[in-house]
Amino acid sequence: MNNKRLTQFIKKLQAKVSNSKSIEVVTECLDKAIAYPHQLKYRHTPLYLGMIAAIVTSIGYWFYLDTQGQFYRYANSDLLIFALCLLTLFSCIFTVFQRQKRLAMLSNLIRDETLKHLYNMTDCGTTFLNHVEHKFVDFNRGNYSQNIEWGKEIDFNSELGLMRASVVYHHYVNKRTETYQESDGKGGSRTRTRTVYDHYYRQGVIFPAVNQTSHLVMSNTRLPKHWQQHFMPASREFEKKFYLQTDSEFNAAKFLEPAVVVACEQLANKLDDLTIEFAYDGSMLINQKNTNLLNPPMDYDISSPEKFKQELLNETSLFTVNRIFGFVNQIIKHSASPLH
């Protein structure tokens, strides 16, 4: 009865949270979960007992048939018993996974809806995505195809006031040819070639102009050459971490003050395959390999509703995004060429 009531309760919460209009709707559902009179966990004991019984029965019956001698022929009833044991086992396993999936789906839905409201999240327009795809050097990765598949606008409380940033999902493909050996059917081998497509995924955050810097790319990996000038600050650590290209060594030197250089180095220590880029119009891209910026793993889920609510509402759930926000605020604070 507890399992049945829990399933009904989960369905009610899903219906209410889906496409919620405000954060209050989500918090109300979380409060209902906290007030739920029983644990928000399914009781799997009968299913586990059913699995054990099915396994023990099938093994026991196997040994029983083995005692019948080598000339014993399996009857349809014997096969039916094994089939029933397998059916029971797989049915129990499927039910356990379905229940766990139901709780996980509700947890993810509540997480996504909470973050949507906390960051005022909306979809980026197609025109915007098409424009930025050709504006930033970092999006030129891939010798076969490049594509920004989607983007989400989010609020950013910057040193300059409330700002709208855009989280984008970047997918690119490298095409290459590789050789391999196969049998020629005569005891020898022959060399063949095949085309291989390697898929890569990145997520980044695009900001409007935060200072007067433009035409500058700093990346952990070497990117296609777009600007000819090269500048490197007097930091061995920075030199190890970044390849840099710009249209003006003077402007690069002006931007890369010691405090900014340290901030770049620290961010590169925390984000994998980092690119920090200022486009021709001053808008900035921070791109990297982590593709879970907007759906981060959580320490808790709906089965621990009170802790789950606390974790969601502390406004640090998007820890990688907030780390990038902190870096941008450092740039604004230490910039030698502020926007205002």
Short mmCIF file of C-alpha atoms in Angstrom, two decimals:
data_model
loop_
_atom_site.label_atom_id
_atom_site.label_comp_id
_atom_site.label_asym_id
_atom_site.label_seq_id
_atom_site.Cartn_x
_atom_site.Cartn_y
_atom_site.Cartn_z
CA MET A 1 0.00 0.00 0.00
CA ASN A 2 2.89 2.38 0.80
CA ASN A 3 4.38 1.80 -2.66
CA LYS A 4 1.06 2.47 -4.37
CA ARG A 5 0.44 5.67 -2.40
CA LEU A 6 3.99 6.86 -3.15
CA THR A 7 3.49 6.32 -6.89
CA GLN A 8 0.27 8.35 -6.81
CA PHE A 9 1.98 11.10 -4.79
CA ILE A 10 4.89 11.27 -7.27
CA LYS A 11 2.47 11.59 -10.21
CA LYS A 12 0.68 14.48 -8.48
CA LEU A 13 3.94 16.30 -7.83
CA GLN A 14 5.11 15.77 -11.42
CA ALA A 15 1.87 17.19 -12.81
CA LYS A 16 2.12 20.27 -10.58
CA VAL A 17 5.84 20.98 -11.07
CA SER A 18 5.84 20.48 -14.86
CA ASN A 19 6.02 23.88 -16.59
CA SER A 20 5.59 25.68 -13.27
CA LYS A 21 4.99 29.41 -13.52
CA SER A 22 6.98 30.48 -10.46
CA ILE A 23 9.48 29.29 -7.88
CA GLU A 24 6.67 29.33 -5.30
CA VAL A 25 4.98 26.42 -7.09
CA VAL A 26 8.17 24.36 -6.86
CA THR A 27 8.82 25.20 -3.20
CA GLU A 28 5.22 24.32 -2.36
CA CYS A 29 5.73 20.88 -3.92
CA LEU A 30 8.97 20.44 -1.98
CA ASP A 31 7.15 21.37 1.22
CA LYS A 32 4.50 18.75 0.44
CA ALA A 33 7.26 16.19 -0.04
CA ILE A 34 8.77 17.18 3.32
CA ALA A 35 5.36 16.85 4.97
CA TYR A 36 4.66 13.45 3.39
CA PRO A 37 3.89 11.09 6.31
CA HIS A 38 6.10 8.25 5.06
CA GLN A 39 9.58 7.97 3.61
CA LEU A 40 9.82 8.92 -0.05
CA LYS A 41 11.42 5.59 -0.82
CA TYR A 42 9.93 2.46 -2.26
CA ARG A 43 9.96 -0.71 -0.20
CA HIS A 44 11.66 -3.33 -2.35
CA THR A 45 11.82 -6.16 0.22
CA PRO A 46 9.09 -8.31 -1.44
CA LEU A 47 10.82 -7.88 -4.80
CA TYR A 48 14.21 -8.83 -3.40
CA LEU A 49 12.65 -11.91 -1.79
CA GLY A 50 11.05 -12.75 -5.14
CA MET A 51 14.45 -12.50 -6.88
CA ILE A 52 16.10 -14.75 -4.31
CA ALA A 53 13.25 -17.26 -4.53
CA ALA A 54 13.47 -17.35 -8.34
CA ILE A 55 17.26 -17.86 -8.29
CA VAL A 56 17.15 -20.52 -5.53
CA THR A 57 14.27 -22.36 -7.22
CA SER A 58 15.96 -22.46 -10.63
CA ILE A 59 19.29 -23.64 -9.16
CA GLY A 60 17.60 -26.21 -6.93
CA TYR A 61 15.52 -27.56 -9.78
CA TRP A 62 18.64 -27.76 -11.97
CA PHE A 63 20.37 -29.93 -9.38
CA TYR A 64 17.20 -32.04 -9.03
CA LEU A 65 17.17 -32.71 -12.79
CA ASP A 66 20.87 -33.51 -12.69
CA THR A 67 20.13 -36.39 -10.29
CA GLN A 68 17.74 -37.94 -12.82
CA GLY A 69 20.62 -39.34 -14.85
CA GLN A 70 22.16 -38.56 -18.21
CA PHE A 71 19.38 -40.23 -20.15
CA TYR A 72 16.66 -38.01 -18.69
CA ARG A 73 14.88 -35.91 -21.33
CA TYR A 74 13.60 -32.47 -20.42
CA ALA A 75 9.82 -32.21 -20.44
CA ASN A 76 7.79 -29.10 -21.28
CA SER A 77 6.98 -28.76 -17.58
CA ASP A 78 10.69 -28.48 -16.76
CA LEU A 79 11.18 -25.71 -19.29
CA LEU A 80 8.07 -23.96 -17.97
CA ILE A 81 9.51 -23.90 -14.43
CA PHE A 82 12.77 -22.34 -15.67
CA ALA A 83 10.83 -19.83 -17.77
CA LEU A 84 8.68 -18.83 -14.78
CA CYS A 85 11.81 -18.37 -12.62
CA LEU A 86 13.42 -16.16 -15.27
CA LEU A 87 10.22 -14.19 -15.78
CA THR A 88 9.89 -13.60 -12.04
CA LEU A 89 13.54 -12.52 -11.75
CA PHE A 90 13.43 -10.08 -14.66
CA SER A 91 10.03 -8.76 -13.63
CA CYS A 92 11.31 -7.94 -10.14
CA ILE A 93 14.47 -6.31 -11.50
CA PHE A 94 12.45 -4.24 -13.99
CA THR A 95 10.06 -3.05 -11.28
CA VAL A 96 12.94 -1.95 -9.02
CA PHE A 97 14.56 0.01 -11.85
CA GLN A 98 11.24 1.57 -12.86
CA ARG A 99 10.62 2.78 -9.31
CA GLN A 100 14.12 4.24 -9.02
CA LYS A 101 13.71 5.89 -12.41
CA ARG A 102 10.41 7.44 -11.32
CA LEU A 103 12.08 9.06 -8.30
CA ALA A 104 15.06 10.21 -10.41
CA MET A 105 12.80 11.77 -13.03
CA LEU A 106 10.89 13.71 -10.39
CA SER A 107 14.14 14.88 -8.76
CA ASN A 108 15.53 16.06 -12.11
CA LEU A 109 12.27 17.80 -12.98
CA ILE A 110 12.23 19.69 -9.68
CA ARG A 111 15.92 20.57 -10.11
CA ASP A 112 15.40 21.89 -13.66
CA GLU A 113 12.31 23.90 -12.75
CA THR A 114 14.02 25.38 -9.67
CA LEU A 115 17.07 26.47 -11.65
CA LYS A 116 14.83 27.83 -14.41
CA HIS A 117 13.19 30.20 -11.95
CA LEU A 118 16.29 31.07 -9.91
CA TYR A 119 18.19 32.14 -13.04
CA ASN A 120 15.18 33.35 -15.07
CA MET A 121 16.11 30.81 -17.75
CA THR A 122 14.70 31.11 -21.28
CA ASP A 123 15.60 29.65 -24.69
CA CYS A 124 18.02 31.54 -26.95
CA GLY A 125 16.65 32.51 -30.33
CA THR A 126 17.83 30.79 -33.51
CA THR A 127 19.10 34.08 -34.96
CA PHE A 128 21.30 34.66 -31.92
CA LEU A 129 22.74 31.13 -32.05
CA ASN A 130 23.48 31.38 -35.78
CA HIS A 131 25.21 34.71 -35.23
CA VAL A 132 27.49 33.65 -32.35
CA GLU A 133 28.37 30.41 -34.14
CA HIS A 134 30.28 32.48 -36.71
CA LYS A 135 31.47 35.20 -34.32
CA PHE A 136 33.79 33.26 -32.00
CA VAL A 137 37.00 31.52 -33.02
CA ASP A 138 36.47 28.68 -30.53
CA PHE A 139 33.38 27.53 -32.43
CA ASN A 140 35.54 26.81 -35.49
CA ARG A 141 36.76 23.52 -34.02
CA GLY A 142 36.14 20.44 -36.12
CA ASN A 143 37.24 19.76 -39.70
CA TYR A 144 33.90 18.21 -40.68
CA SER A 145 31.08 20.06 -38.92
CA GLN A 146 30.40 22.62 -36.19
CA ASN A 147 27.05 23.38 -34.64
CA ILE A 148 25.61 25.15 -31.61
CA GLU A 149 22.68 22.87 -30.88
CA TRP A 150 20.90 24.96 -28.23
CA GLY A 151 21.29 27.87 -25.86
CA LYS A 152 19.68 29.16 -22.67
CA GLU A 153 19.64 32.75 -21.45
CA ILE A 154 20.20 33.20 -17.72
CA ASP A 155 20.47 36.14 -15.32
CA PHE A 156 23.91 37.15 -14.06
CA ASN A 157 24.38 39.51 -11.10
CA SER A 158 27.57 41.25 -12.22
CA GLU A 159 29.61 44.15 -10.86
CA LEU A 160 27.91 46.20 -13.58
CA GLY A 161 24.41 45.20 -12.44
CA LEU A 162 22.00 42.54 -13.67
CA MET A 163 23.16 41.08 -16.98
CA ARG A 164 21.84 38.38 -19.32
CA ALA A 165 24.32 35.64 -20.23
CA SER A 166 23.79 32.68 -22.55
CA VAL A 167 24.79 29.07 -21.91
CA VAL A 168 25.36 27.31 -25.24
CA TYR A 169 25.88 23.67 -26.21
CA HIS A 170 28.56 23.24 -28.87
CA HIS A 171 28.93 20.03 -30.91
CA TYR A 172 31.70 19.56 -33.46
CA VAL A 173 32.98 16.61 -35.50
CA ASN A 174 36.46 15.71 -36.73
CA LYS A 175 36.72 13.49 -39.79
CA ARG A 176 39.76 11.27 -40.20
CA THR A 177 40.90 8.19 -42.11
CA GLU A 178 42.47 5.22 -40.36
CA THR A 179 44.02 2.01 -41.67
CA TYR A 180 43.43 -1.49 -40.32
CA GLN A 181 44.35 -5.06 -41.18
CA GLU A 182 41.88 -7.78 -42.14
CA SER A 183 42.24 -11.38 -43.25
CA ASP A 184 42.46 -11.98 -46.99
CA GLY A 185 41.02 -15.50 -46.59
CA LYS A 186 44.27 -17.13 -47.72
CA GLY A 187 46.15 -17.05 -44.45
CA GLY A 188 47.48 -13.57 -45.01
CA SER A 189 46.18 -10.05 -44.39
CA ARG A 190 45.42 -6.93 -46.37
CA THR A 191 45.34 -3.26 -45.44
CA ARG A 192 42.02 -1.43 -45.52
CA THR A 193 41.06 2.19 -44.81
CA ARG A 194 37.91 3.55 -43.27
CA THR A 195 36.52 6.98 -42.45
CA VAL A 196 36.01 7.74 -38.76
CA TYR A 197 33.95 10.59 -37.32
CA ASP A 198 34.95 11.75 -33.83
CA HIS A 199 32.24 13.67 -31.97
CA TYR A 200 33.07 16.29 -29.32
CA TYR A 201 30.81 18.34 -27.06
CA ARG A 202 31.41 21.55 -25.10
CA GLN A 203 29.32 24.00 -23.11
CA GLY A 204 30.17 27.63 -22.68
CA VAL A 205 28.77 30.92 -21.43
CA ILE A 206 28.50 34.01 -23.64
CA PHE A 207 28.45 37.47 -22.03
CA PRO A 208 27.81 40.90 -23.52
CA ALA A 209 30.79 43.30 -23.46
CA VAL A 210 32.11 43.81 -19.91
CA ASN A 211 35.04 46.10 -20.80
CA GLN A 212 36.78 47.56 -23.84
CA THR A 213 38.69 44.35 -24.70
CA SER A 214 38.09 42.73 -28.12
CA HIS A 215 39.83 40.53 -30.71
CA LEU A 216 41.51 38.29 -28.15
CA VAL A 217 41.58 34.48 -27.73
CA MET A 218 43.21 32.54 -24.88
CA SER A 219 42.83 28.78 -25.14
CA ASN A 220 44.28 25.65 -23.53
CA THR A 221 44.49 24.06 -26.99
CA ARG A 222 45.80 25.53 -30.22
CA LEU A 223 42.91 26.94 -32.29
CA PRO A 224 42.77 27.93 -35.97
CA LYS A 225 44.75 31.14 -36.49
CA HIS A 226 42.41 34.10 -36.71
CA TRP A 227 44.53 37.02 -35.52
CA GLN A 228 48.21 37.28 -36.28
CA GLN A 229 49.59 39.07 -33.23
CA HIS A 230 50.98 37.07 -30.34
CA PHE A 231 51.44 38.27 -26.77
CA MET A 232 52.34 36.47 -23.56
CA PRO A 233 52.42 38.00 -20.05
CA ALA A 234 55.43 37.46 -17.80
CA SER A 235 53.99 34.33 -16.16
CA ARG A 236 55.39 30.85 -16.72
CA GLU A 237 52.12 29.35 -15.44
CA PHE A 238 50.06 31.33 -17.96
CA GLU A 239 52.45 30.41 -20.76
CA LYS A 240 52.04 26.70 -19.93
CA LYS A 241 48.25 26.87 -19.89
CA PHE A 242 47.28 29.17 -22.77
CA TYR A 243 47.83 29.79 -26.45
CA LEU A 244 47.06 33.43 -27.16
CA GLN A 245 46.23 35.32 -30.34
CA THR A 246 45.09 38.91 -30.77
CA ASP A 247 44.92 41.76 -33.28
CA SER A 248 46.81 44.09 -30.93
CA GLU A 249 49.60 43.24 -28.52
CA PHE A 250 49.00 46.57 -26.79
CA ASN A 251 45.32 45.80 -26.09
CA ALA A 252 46.19 42.28 -24.89
CA ALA A 253 48.83 43.67 -22.53
CA LYS A 254 46.36 46.27 -21.28
CA PHE A 255 43.80 43.59 -20.45
CA LEU A 256 46.18 41.04 -18.93
CA GLU A 257 47.03 42.85 -15.71
CA PRO A 258 48.63 40.65 -13.02
CA ALA A 259 45.32 40.14 -11.18
CA VAL A 260 43.58 39.11 -14.41
CA VAL A 261 46.42 36.74 -15.33
CA VAL A 262 46.10 35.02 -11.93
CA ALA A 263 42.31 34.76 -12.37
CA CYS A 264 42.77 33.13 -15.80
CA GLU A 265 45.28 30.65 -14.38
CA GLN A 266 42.94 29.74 -11.51
CA LEU A 267 39.99 29.20 -13.84
CA ALA A 268 42.14 27.00 -16.11
CA ASN A 269 42.97 24.85 -13.07
CA LYS A 270 39.26 24.22 -12.49
CA LEU A 271 37.84 23.91 -16.02
CA ASP A 272 39.00 21.41 -18.63
CA ASP A 273 40.12 22.59 -22.10
CA LEU A 274 39.26 26.21 -21.32
CA THR A 275 38.87 29.02 -23.85
CA ILE A 276 38.47 32.68 -22.88
CA GLU A 277 37.62 34.75 -25.95
CA PHE A 278 36.63 38.34 -26.72
CA ALA A 279 34.98 38.77 -30.12
CA TYR A 280 35.28 41.78 -32.41
CA ASP A 281 32.34 43.50 -30.67
CA GLY A 282 33.67 42.88 -27.14
CA SER A 283 31.25 40.08 -26.27
CA MET A 284 32.97 37.31 -24.33
CA LEU A 285 32.85 33.51 -24.54
CA ILE A 286 34.08 31.16 -21.83
CA ASN A 287 33.94 27.65 -23.27
CA GLN A 288 34.99 24.32 -21.75
CA LYS A 289 34.38 20.54 -21.78
CA ASN A 290 31.89 20.08 -18.94
CA THR A 291 28.49 19.53 -20.58
CA ASN A 292 26.43 19.55 -17.38
CA LEU A 293 26.42 23.27 -16.69
CA LEU A 294 22.63 23.48 -16.42
CA ASN A 295 21.96 19.98 -15.04
CA PRO A 296 24.61 19.49 -12.37
CA PRO A 297 24.70 16.33 -10.24
CA MET A 298 23.06 16.79 -6.84
CA ASP A 299 24.13 15.35 -3.50
CA TYR A 300 20.49 14.75 -2.56
CA ASP A 301 17.25 13.89 -4.32
CA ILE A 302 13.53 13.88 -3.54
CA SER A 303 13.93 10.87 -1.23
CA SER A 304 15.61 13.33 1.20
CA PRO A 305 13.27 16.27 0.51
CA GLU A 306 14.44 18.66 3.23
CA LYS A 307 18.12 18.43 2.28
CA PHE A 308 17.19 18.44 -1.40
CA LYS A 309 15.27 21.70 -0.97
CA GLN A 310 18.13 23.30 0.93
CA GLU A 311 20.63 22.25 -1.74
CA LEU A 312 18.45 23.57 -4.56
CA LEU A 313 17.62 26.94 -3.04
CA ASN A 314 21.10 27.95 -1.92
CA GLU A 315 21.65 29.50 -5.39
CA THR A 316 24.99 27.74 -5.79
CA SER A 317 23.58 24.65 -7.51
CA LEU A 318 25.10 25.69 -10.84
CA PHE A 319 28.56 25.62 -9.32
CA THR A 320 30.48 25.67 -12.62
CA VAL A 321 28.36 28.51 -14.00
CA ASN A 322 28.79 30.44 -10.75
CA ARG A 323 32.54 29.82 -10.90
CA ILE A 324 32.52 31.40 -14.37
CA PHE A 325 30.39 34.27 -13.06
CA GLY A 326 32.94 34.86 -10.31
CA PHE A 327 35.74 34.97 -12.87
CA VAL A 328 33.86 37.52 -15.00
CA ASN A 329 33.28 39.71 -11.96
CA GLN A 330 37.02 39.59 -11.27
CA ILE A 331 37.67 40.75 -14.82
CA ILE A 332 35.20 43.64 -14.42
CA LYS A 333 36.71 44.61 -11.08
CA HIS A 334 40.36 44.54 -12.22
CA SER A 335 39.88 45.70 -15.79
CA ALA A 336 42.09 48.59 -16.89
CA SER A 337 39.51 49.48 -19.54
CA PRO A 338 36.08 49.32 -17.86
CA LEU A 339 32.95 49.57 -19.97
CA HIS A 340 31.54 52.48 -17.98
#
